[in-house]
Coordinates of C-alpha atoms and ligand atoms in Angstrom, one line a residue:
M1 CA -22.1 15.7 4.1
T2 CA -22.8 12.1 5.1
G3 CA -22.0 12.8 8.7
K4 CA -19.9 9.7 8.6
R5 CA -16.5 9.5 10.2
A6 CA -13.5 7.5 9.0
L7 CA -10.3 6.7 10.9
I8 CA -7.1 5.8 9.1
T9 CA -3.8 4.6 10.4
G10 CA -0.9 5.2 8.0
V11 CA -2.8 8.3 6.8
T12 CA 0.4 10.0 5.7
G13 CA 1.5 7.1 3.5
Q14 CA 0.6 6.7 -0.2
D15 CA -2.6 4.8 0.3
G16 CA -3.7 6.9 3.3
A17 CA -3.4 10.1 1.2
Y18 CA -5.4 8.7 -1.7
L19 CA -8.0 7.1 0.6
S20 CA -8.4 10.4 2.5
Q21 CA -9.0 12.2 -0.8
L22 CA -11.6 9.7 -1.8
L23 CA -13.4 9.8 1.5
L24 CA -13.4 13.6 1.7
D25 CA -15.0 13.6 -1.8
K26 CA -17.7 11.3 -0.5
G27 CA -18.4 13.7 2.4
Y28 CA -16.7 11.8 5.2
S29 CA -14.9 13.6 8.0
V30 CA -11.5 12.0 7.9
H31 CA -9.4 11.4 11.0
G32 CA -5.8 10.1 10.9
V33 CA -3.4 8.6 13.4
V34 CA 0.0 10.1 13.2
R35 CA 3.3 9.4 15.0
R36 CA 4.6 12.8 16.2
S37 CA 8.3 13.0 16.1
S38 CA 9.8 15.7 18.2
H39 CA 12.4 16.7 15.7
A40 CA 10.7 16.2 12.3
G41 CA 7.1 17.2 12.9
I42 CA 4.5 15.4 10.9
F43 CA 5.4 13.7 7.6
D44 CA 2.3 15.1 5.8
H45 CA 3.9 16.1 2.4
R46 CA 1.7 13.6 0.6
L47 CA -1.5 15.1 2.0
K48 CA -0.1 18.6 1.1
W49 CA 0.7 17.4 -2.5
L50 CA -3.0 16.3 -2.9
G51 CA -4.1 19.7 -1.3
I52 CA -6.0 18.0 1.5
A53 CA -3.7 18.4 4.6
D54 CA -5.9 21.1 6.2
R55 CA -9.1 19.0 5.8
I56 CA -8.0 16.0 7.8
T57 CA -8.0 15.8 11.6
L58 CA -4.8 14.3 12.9
H59 CA -4.5 12.5 16.2
D60 CA -1.2 11.7 17.9
G61 CA -1.0 8.0 18.3
N62 CA 0.9 4.8 17.3
V63 CA -0.3 1.3 16.4
L64 CA 2.3 0.0 18.8
D65 CA 0.4 1.6 21.6
L66 CA -3.1 0.2 22.2
S67 CA -4.0 2.9 24.7
S68 CA -3.4 5.6 22.2
L69 CA -5.6 3.9 19.6
A70 CA -8.3 3.2 22.2
R71 CA -8.4 6.9 23.2
I72 CA -8.6 8.0 19.5
V73 CA -11.5 5.5 18.8
Q74 CA -13.3 6.8 21.8
E75 CA -12.9 10.4 20.7
V76 CA -13.7 9.9 17.0
R77 CA -16.4 7.2 17.2
P78 CA -15.6 6.1 13.6
D79 CA -18.0 4.4 11.3
G80 CA -15.1 3.0 9.3
V81 CA -11.6 2.1 10.4
Y82 CA -8.8 1.6 7.8
N83 CA -5.6 0.0 9.2
L84 CA -3.0 0.9 6.6
A85 CA -0.1 1.5 9.0
A86 CA 2.8 -0.9 8.5
Q87 CA 6.5 -1.2 8.1
S88 CA 5.9 -2.0 4.4
F89 CA 9.3 -2.1 2.8
V90 CA 10.4 -5.7 2.3
T91 CA 14.1 -5.1 2.4
A92 CA 13.9 -3.2 5.6
S93 CA 11.9 -6.0 7.1
W94 CA 15.0 -8.2 7.1
Q95 CA 17.0 -5.4 8.8
Q96 CA 14.3 -4.9 11.5
P97 CA 12.3 -8.2 11.6
V98 CA 11.1 -7.8 15.2
L99 CA 10.0 -4.2 14.8
T100 CA 8.2 -5.2 11.5
G101 CA 6.4 -7.9 13.4
H102 CA 5.3 -5.4 16.1
I103 CA 4.1 -2.7 13.7
T104 CA 2.8 -4.8 10.8
G105 CA 1.5 -7.7 12.8
L106 CA 0.6 -6.8 16.3
G107 CA -0.3 -3.2 15.3
A108 CA -3.3 -4.6 13.5
V109 CA -4.4 -6.5 16.7
N110 CA -4.1 -3.3 18.7
M111 CA -6.5 -1.6 16.2
L112 CA -8.8 -4.7 16.1
E113 CA -8.9 -4.7 20.0
S114 CA -9.7 -1.0 20.1
V115 CA -12.6 -1.5 17.7
R116 CA -13.9 -4.7 19.5
M117 CA -13.8 -3.0 22.9
L118 CA -15.0 0.5 22.1
K119 CA -16.8 0.6 18.7
P120 CA -17.7 -2.9 17.7
D121 CA -20.2 -1.7 15.1
A122 CA -17.5 0.1 13.2
R123 CA -16.5 -1.5 9.9
Y124 CA -12.8 -2.5 9.7
Y125 CA -10.4 -2.7 6.8
Q126 CA -7.1 -4.6 7.0
A127 CA -4.4 -3.9 4.4
S128 CA -3.4 -7.4 3.5
S129 CA -0.8 -7.9 0.8
S130 CA 0.1 -10.0 -2.2
E131 CA 3.5 -10.5 -0.4
M132 CA 1.6 -13.1 1.6
F133 CA 1.6 -15.4 -1.5
G134 CA 5.4 -15.2 -1.7
L135 CA 6.6 -18.5 -3.1
V136 CA 3.4 -18.8 -5.1
K137 CA 1.4 -22.0 -5.0
E138 CA -0.6 -21.1 -8.1
S139 CA 0.4 -19.2 -11.2
V140 CA -2.6 -16.9 -10.8
Q141 CA -3.4 -16.0 -7.1
T142 CA -6.9 -15.7 -5.7
E143 CA -8.5 -15.6 -2.3
A144 CA -8.2 -19.4 -2.2
T145 CA -4.4 -19.6 -2.9
P146 CA -2.4 -20.8 0.1
F147 CA 0.1 -18.3 1.6
H148 CA 3.9 -18.9 1.7
P149 CA 5.4 -15.5 2.7
R150 CA 9.1 -14.9 1.9
S151 CA 10.0 -12.0 4.2
P152 CA 9.4 -10.8 7.7
Y153 CA 7.0 -8.3 6.2
G154 CA 5.0 -11.0 4.4
V155 CA 4.9 -13.2 7.6
A156 CA 3.7 -10.3 9.7
K157 CA 0.9 -9.5 7.1
V158 CA -0.2 -13.2 7.2
Y159 CA -0.6 -12.9 11.0
A160 CA -2.6 -9.6 10.7
H161 CA -4.7 -11.2 8.0
W162 CA -5.7 -14.2 10.0
M163 CA -6.3 -12.1 13.2
T164 CA -8.7 -10.0 11.1
V165 CA -10.5 -13.2 9.9
N166 CA -10.6 -14.4 13.6
Y167 CA -12.1 -11.2 14.9
R168 CA -14.8 -11.4 12.2
E169 CA -15.6 -15.1 13.0
S170 CA -15.2 -14.9 16.8
F171 CA -16.7 -11.5 17.6
G172 CA -18.8 -10.8 14.6
L173 CA -16.9 -7.7 13.6
H174 CA -17.5 -6.3 10.1
A175 CA -13.8 -6.8 9.3
S176 CA -12.5 -7.3 5.8
N177 CA -9.0 -8.0 4.3
G178 CA -8.1 -6.4 1.0
I179 CA -5.3 -8.5 -0.5
L180 CA -3.8 -5.8 -2.6
F181 CA -1.2 -6.5 -5.2
N182 CA 1.6 -3.9 -5.7
H183 CA 0.1 -0.5 -6.2
E184 CA 2.1 2.6 -7.1
S185 CA 1.8 6.3 -7.8
P186 CA 3.8 9.5 -7.7
L187 CA 3.3 9.3 -3.9
R188 CA 5.1 5.9 -3.6
G189 CA 8.3 6.1 -1.5
V190 CA 11.5 6.1 -3.5
E191 CA 12.6 2.9 -1.8
F192 CA 10.1 0.9 -3.9
V193 CA 11.2 -0.1 -7.4
T194 CA 8.6 1.7 -9.6
R195 CA 9.3 5.1 -7.9
K196 CA 13.1 4.4 -7.8
V197 CA 12.8 3.9 -11.6
S198 CA 10.6 7.0 -12.2
D199 CA 12.9 9.2 -10.1
G200 CA 16.1 7.7 -11.6
V201 CA 14.9 8.1 -15.2
A202 CA 13.9 11.7 -14.5
R203 CA 17.3 12.4 -13.0
I204 CA 19.1 10.9 -16.0
K205 CA 16.8 12.9 -18.4
L206 CA 17.7 16.1 -16.6
G207 CA 21.4 15.4 -16.5
L208 CA 21.5 14.9 -12.7
A209 CA 22.6 11.3 -12.9
H210 CA 23.9 8.9 -15.5
E211 CA 23.0 5.4 -14.3
L212 CA 20.2 3.6 -12.5
R213 CA 21.2 0.7 -10.3
L214 CA 18.7 -2.1 -9.7
G215 CA 18.7 -5.6 -8.3
N216 CA 16.7 -8.5 -9.7
V217 CA 15.0 -7.1 -12.8
D218 CA 13.6 -10.5 -13.8
A219 CA 11.1 -10.3 -10.9
Q220 CA 7.5 -9.9 -12.1
R221 CA 4.8 -7.9 -10.4
D222 CA 1.1 -7.2 -11.0
W223 CA 1.3 -3.4 -10.7
G224 CA -1.8 -1.2 -10.4
H225 CA -2.5 2.5 -9.5
A226 CA -3.0 3.3 -5.8
R227 CA -5.9 5.7 -6.7
D228 CA -7.8 2.7 -8.2
Y229 CA -7.0 0.5 -5.3
V230 CA -8.2 2.7 -2.4
R231 CA -11.6 2.7 -4.1
A232 CA -11.7 -1.0 -3.5
M233 CA -11.0 -0.5 0.2
W234 CA -14.0 1.8 0.6
Q235 CA -16.2 -0.6 -1.5
M236 CA -15.4 -3.5 0.8
L237 CA -16.7 -1.7 3.8
Q238 CA -20.0 -0.9 1.9
Q239 CA -20.8 -4.6 1.5
D240 CA -23.5 -6.1 3.8
T241 CA -21.2 -9.0 4.7
P242 CA -17.5 -8.6 5.5
D243 CA -15.1 -10.8 3.4
D244 CA -11.6 -11.0 1.9
Y245 CA -10.9 -9.8 -1.6
V246 CA -7.9 -9.9 -4.0
I247 CA -7.3 -6.6 -5.7
A248 CA -5.1 -6.8 -8.8
T249 CA -4.9 -5.9 -12.5
G250 CA -4.5 -9.4 -13.8
R251 CA -1.4 -8.5 -15.8
T252 CA 2.2 -9.2 -14.7
T253 CA 5.3 -7.4 -16.0
T254 CA 9.0 -7.8 -15.3
V255 CA 10.9 -5.1 -13.5
R256 CA 13.0 -4.7 -16.7
A257 CA 9.9 -4.2 -18.9
M258 CA 8.5 -1.7 -16.4
C259 CA 11.8 0.1 -16.5
R260 CA 11.9 0.1 -20.3
I261 CA 8.5 1.9 -20.3
A262 CA 9.9 4.7 -18.1
F263 CA 13.1 5.1 -20.2
A264 CA 11.1 5.0 -23.5
H265 CA 8.8 7.8 -22.2
V266 CA 11.6 10.3 -22.1
G267 CA 13.3 9.0 -25.3
L268 CA 16.2 7.2 -23.6
D269 CA 17.6 3.7 -24.2
I270 CA 17.5 1.4 -21.1
D271 CA 20.7 -0.3 -22.2
D272 CA 22.7 2.9 -21.9
H273 CA 21.8 3.5 -18.3
L274 CA 20.6 0.4 -16.4
V275 CA 23.3 -1.2 -14.1
I276 CA 22.5 -4.5 -12.3
D277 CA 23.9 -4.4 -8.7
P278 CA 24.1 -7.8 -7.0
A279 CA 24.1 -6.0 -3.6
L280 CA 20.4 -5.1 -4.3
F281 CA 19.3 -8.7 -4.6
R282 CA 17.2 -10.0 -1.7
P283 CA 17.9 -13.0 0.6
A284 CA 14.7 -14.6 -0.5
E285 CA 12.8 -13.3 -3.5
V286 CA 9.2 -13.3 -4.6
D287 CA 9.7 -14.1 -8.3
M288 CA 6.3 -13.6 -9.7
L289 CA 2.9 -12.2 -8.6
L290 CA -0.3 -12.2 -10.7
G291 CA -3.7 -11.7 -9.1
N292 CA -7.2 -12.5 -10.2
A293 CA -9.7 -9.9 -8.9
A294 CA -12.8 -11.6 -10.2
K295 CA -14.4 -11.9 -6.8
A296 CA -14.2 -8.1 -6.2
H297 CA -15.5 -7.5 -9.7
A298 CA -18.5 -9.8 -9.1
A299 CA -19.3 -8.4 -5.7
F300 CA -19.0 -4.7 -6.3
G301 CA -17.9 -4.1 -9.9
W302 CA -14.3 -3.2 -9.1
Q303 CA -11.6 -3.3 -11.8
A304 CA -8.3 -1.6 -12.4
E305 CA -8.7 1.5 -14.6
T306 CA -5.2 2.8 -15.0
S307 CA -2.8 0.9 -17.3
L308 CA 0.8 0.3 -16.3
E309 CA 2.0 2.5 -19.1
A310 CA -0.2 5.4 -18.1
M311 CA 0.9 5.1 -14.4
I312 CA 4.6 4.9 -15.1
Q313 CA 4.3 7.9 -17.4
E314 CA 2.4 9.9 -14.7
M315 CA 5.1 9.0 -12.2
V316 CA 8.0 10.0 -14.5
E317 CA 6.2 13.3 -15.3
A318 CA 5.7 14.0 -11.6
D319 CA 9.3 13.4 -10.8
L320 CA 10.5 15.5 -13.7
A321 CA 8.3 18.4 -12.4
R322 CA 9.5 17.9 -8.9
L323 CA 13.2 17.9 -9.8
R324 CA 12.8 20.9 -12.1
T325 CA 11.1 22.8 -9.3
A326 CA 13.8 21.7 -6.8
G327 CA 16.5 22.8 -9.2
Ligands
LIG1 P1 7.6 -5.5 -3.1 O1 7.0 -6.4 -4.1 O2 6.7 -5.1 -2.0 O3 8.9 -6.0 -2.5 O4 8.0 -4.1 -3.9 P2 9.3 -3.5 -4.4 O5 8.9 -2.3 -5.3 O6 10.2 -3.1 -3.2 O7 10.1 -4.6 -5.2 C1 9.5 -5.2 -6.4 C2 10.5 -6.1 -7.0 O8 11.5 -5.4 -7.7 C3 11.2 -7.1 -6.1 O9 11.2 -8.4 -6.7 C4 12.6 -6.6 -6.0 O10 13.6 -7.6 -5.8 C5 12.7 -6.0 -7.4 N1 13.8 -5.0 -7.5 C6 14.9 -5.0 -8.3 N2 15.7 -4.0 -8.1 C7 15.2 -3.3 -7.1 C8 15.6 -2.1 -6.4 O11 16.6 -1.5 -6.6 N3 14.8 -1.7 -5.3 C9 13.6 -2.3 -5.0 N4 12.8 -1.9 -4.0 N5 13.2 -3.5 -5.7 C10 14.0 -3.9 -6.7

């Protein structure tokens, strides 16, 4: 045991689950902030899937409520704080732009304030996002590329990003932004396109569905595996000096090509099943994302280890297994 304590908001999400697993393996005691809902209990199915639910201490709180975060920081006295909580689905951010601003933007400030007031020597990680690049100003995006977000989610992330920089510069907090490009896994929510595809392809393979409806399949993303990306979060907090880092694979792929990988894995032809649905197009689109993670590689040797093919195949296999068990 290192005796070190980590505090994670968004602990029940994809990244929270993989990060918890990594930190437990490194000997940390892991504490998570959870919203308790009176009717639904705790959404800890991802922690259960990884077999770590009973090894994490959960604290009732909400990033919208500074007093709850302050109480938890006082109780836990964390060495590292990872702010992963967000309303992170771009489409939903147009339906709930104000709530998205509160959770994704101001939520980060509530966490930063709690750290500044009560545990200023704690190291802080902010989950920044490639969605901040939006209408990209350079064909390959780095830490120096200007932001032009294209959704309420992206705008809220820009605010949280700059507040993190300001807390570092103004108060000397060890606060770092990880500008993570899209990262996926079997634990991704089905509202995101990779998981919608892996789930849809598995359903078609098992005869539970015949078609897969998608929106803009010409969009391009730089997709990596969440398991690789949470390692970068921890590494950022091990650096002597806090800083901002792009985390990406350096390879971009269209939604259509990603989808083709999934269909091919189960021996099906994409053209027999893919339906383009104009209702699924977005009011403003991020056409292309492609990141250069050279800075993180130079600073702490980080690079993506899982190929897109291996990741999509892992996701399809996980959905096939889940659907077979459910049936
Ligand atoms: P994002 O990059 O954070 O918005 O991640 P998503 O996985 O939600 O979307 C990635 C890209 O896939 C975007 O350009 C979407 O427009 C595109 N896309 C096309 N069809 C769909 C769909 O049915 N669902 C989602 N979520 N995205 C889709």
